[in-house]
Tab-separated table of C-alpha atoms in Angstrom:
chain	number	residue	atom	x	y	z
A	1	MET	CA	25.086	-2.035	18.230
A	2	ALA	CA	22.789	-1.483	14.745
A	3	GLY	CA	23.804	1.288	12.410
A	4	ILE	CA	21.572	3.781	11.499
A	5	LEU	CA	21.278	2.094	8.197
A	6	ASP	CA	19.566	-0.912	10.124
A	7	VAL	CA	17.204	0.782	12.539
A	8	PRO	CA	13.849	2.517	11.447
A	9	LYS	CA	14.169	6.206	10.634
A	10	THR	CA	11.300	8.183	10.634
A	11	ARG	CA	10.335	11.024	7.514
A	12	ILE	CA	10.498	14.557	8.777
A	13	THR	CA	10.232	18.045	7.407
A	14	CYS	CA	11.802	21.077	8.981
A	15	ALA	CA	9.132	21.762	11.453
A	16	MET	CA	9.654	18.631	13.033
A	17	LEU	CA	13.858	18.914	13.316
A	18	SER	CA	13.803	19.751	16.819
A	19	GLN	CA	11.857	16.821	17.911
A	20	TYR	CA	13.873	14.475	17.074
A	21	ILE	CA	17.834	15.254	18.193
A	22	ASN	CA	19.630	12.340	18.055
A	23	LYS	CA	17.515	10.433	16.911
A	24	PRO	CA	17.792	8.647	13.044
A	25	VAL	CA	16.034	10.530	10.379
A	26	CYS	CA	15.077	10.072	7.029
A	27	PHE	CA	14.383	13.815	5.333
A	28	VAL	CA	13.423	14.359	1.636
A	29	GLY	CA	14.269	18.067	-0.094
A	30	ARG	CA	15.144	20.271	-2.554
A	31	VAL	CA	19.486	21.411	-2.563
A	32	GLU	CA	19.119	25.109	-2.695
A	33	LYS	CA	23.101	25.471	-1.592
A	34	VAL	CA	26.494	23.503	-1.410
A	35	HIS	CA	28.813	25.165	0.647
A	36	PRO	CA	32.206	25.882	-0.796
A	37	THR	CA	33.977	22.515	1.233
A	38	GLY	CA	31.097	20.271	-0.018
A	39	LYS	CA	30.868	19.544	3.411
A	40	THR	CA	27.585	21.534	4.542
A	41	PHE	CA	24.784	21.832	1.716
A	42	THR	CA	20.869	23.164	2.669
A	43	VAL	CA	18.046	21.588	1.315
A	44	SER	CA	14.418	23.126	1.553
A	45	ASP	CA	10.900	21.305	2.069
A	46	GLY	CA	7.788	21.447	1.028
A	47	GLU	CA	6.835	24.693	2.476
A	48	ALA	CA	10.131	26.528	1.530
A	49	LYS	CA	11.754	25.993	5.475
A	50	ILE	CA	15.809	25.721	5.055
A	51	ALA	CA	17.637	22.690	6.763
A	52	THR	CA	21.327	22.001	6.963
A	53	VAL	CA	22.578	19.071	6.327
A	54	GLU	CA	26.655	17.882	7.286
A	55	LEU	CA	28.593	15.349	5.667
A	56	ASN	CA	31.254	13.282	7.010
A	57	ASP	CA	33.464	13.877	3.679
A	58	PRO	CA	33.726	16.343	0.862
A	59	LEU	CA	30.752	15.831	-2.129
A	60	ASP	CA	32.584	14.155	-4.581
A	61	GLU	CA	29.708	15.216	-6.921
A	62	GLU	CA	27.245	17.755	-8.227
A	63	LEU	CA	24.638	18.239	-5.884
A	64	SER	CA	21.315	19.416	-7.529
A	65	GLY	CA	17.566	18.515	-7.641
A	66	VAL	CA	15.558	16.320	-4.858
A	67	VAL	CA	17.646	14.648	-2.367
A	68	GLU	CA	16.580	11.854	-0.148
A	69	VAL	CA	18.742	12.495	3.431
A	70	ILE	CA	19.768	9.499	6.175
A	71	GLY	CA	21.254	10.614	9.244
A	72	MET	CA	20.850	12.052	12.449
A	73	VAL	CA	19.289	15.301	14.309
A	74	SER	CA	22.190	16.797	15.538
A	75	ASN	CA	21.673	19.269	19.043
A	76	LYS	CA	21.830	22.436	16.761
A	77	GLY	CA	19.073	21.041	14.445
A	78	ALA	CA	21.357	19.853	11.647
A	79	ILE	CA	21.095	16.390	9.929
A	80	MET	CA	24.032	14.846	10.116
A	81	ALA	CA	23.480	12.813	7.150
A	82	THR	CA	25.255	8.944	6.764
A	83	THR	CA	23.913	8.813	3.094
A	84	TYR	CA	21.853	10.687	0.509
A	85	ASN	CA	20.190	9.518	-2.599
A	86	LEU	CA	19.459	12.060	-4.961
A	87	LEU	CA	15.717	11.950	-6.153
A	88	ARG	CA	15.793	11.247	-10.327
A	89	GLU	CA	12.876	13.643	-11.863
A	90	ASP	CA	13.334	12.630	-15.407
A	91	LYS	CA	11.323	11.744	-17.999
A	92	GLY	CA	9.535	14.796	-17.398
A	93	ILE	CA	7.460	13.759	-13.772
A	94	ALA	CA	8.875	16.455	-11.474
A	95	PHE	CA	8.708	15.186	-7.500
A	96	ASP	CA	5.933	17.262	-5.874
A	97	LEU	CA	8.032	18.292	-2.577
A	98	GLU	CA	4.643	20.526	-1.263
A	99	LEU	CA	2.574	17.427	-1.763
A	100	TYR	CA	4.955	15.164	0.278
A	101	THR	CA	5.031	17.687	2.633
A	102	GLU	CA	1.195	17.333	2.905
A	103	ALA	CA	1.572	13.545	3.269
A	104	LEU	CA	3.760	13.660	6.148
A	105	LYS	CA	1.712	15.931	8.418
A	106	VAL	CA	-0.878	13.340	7.919
A	107	VAL	CA	1.342	10.789	8.606
A	108	HIS	CA	2.244	12.530	11.714
A	109	ASP	CA	-1.340	13.435	12.589
A	110	PHE	CA	-2.604	9.835	12.292
A	111	PRO	CA	-0.038	8.003	13.330
A	112	GLN	CA	-1.950	4.637	14.290
A	113	HIS	CA	-3.077	4.405	11.023
A	114	TYR	CA	-0.135	5.195	9.084
A	115	PRO	CA	3.511	3.679	9.882
A	116	PHE	CA	5.759	6.061	8.860
A	117	GLU	CA	9.178	4.712	9.815
A	118	VAL	CA	11.639	4.106	7.049
A	119	THR	CA	13.627	0.975	6.718
A	120	THR	CA	16.640	0.448	4.604
A	121	SER	CA	19.432	-1.961	4.682
A	122	GLY	CA	23.020	-1.275	4.301
């Protein structure tokens, strides 16, 4: 059976979480709060809605800024992360999370015109 990194993942926002339960997803959001245990953190999307990300292992680094999370949506609506990547905001160019969210809405409204699954390989 293929792992989550080997299958296509749909890019989603917080409003779409309930539609993707038990499915692989890619979520981009701004880190809001990291739980003291380091096993969960919350992220906000471009509409300032909050999602919870759960990790198998505690974080071993400081987490802040914009992060891309690959994982599965649990029955509780949390993202069970397989991996995450910090999106660097250096050189004075900030990631426009609001514009990203608007783009995702267009992509989801017109799937016949925009393939929106993300493929990665481990």
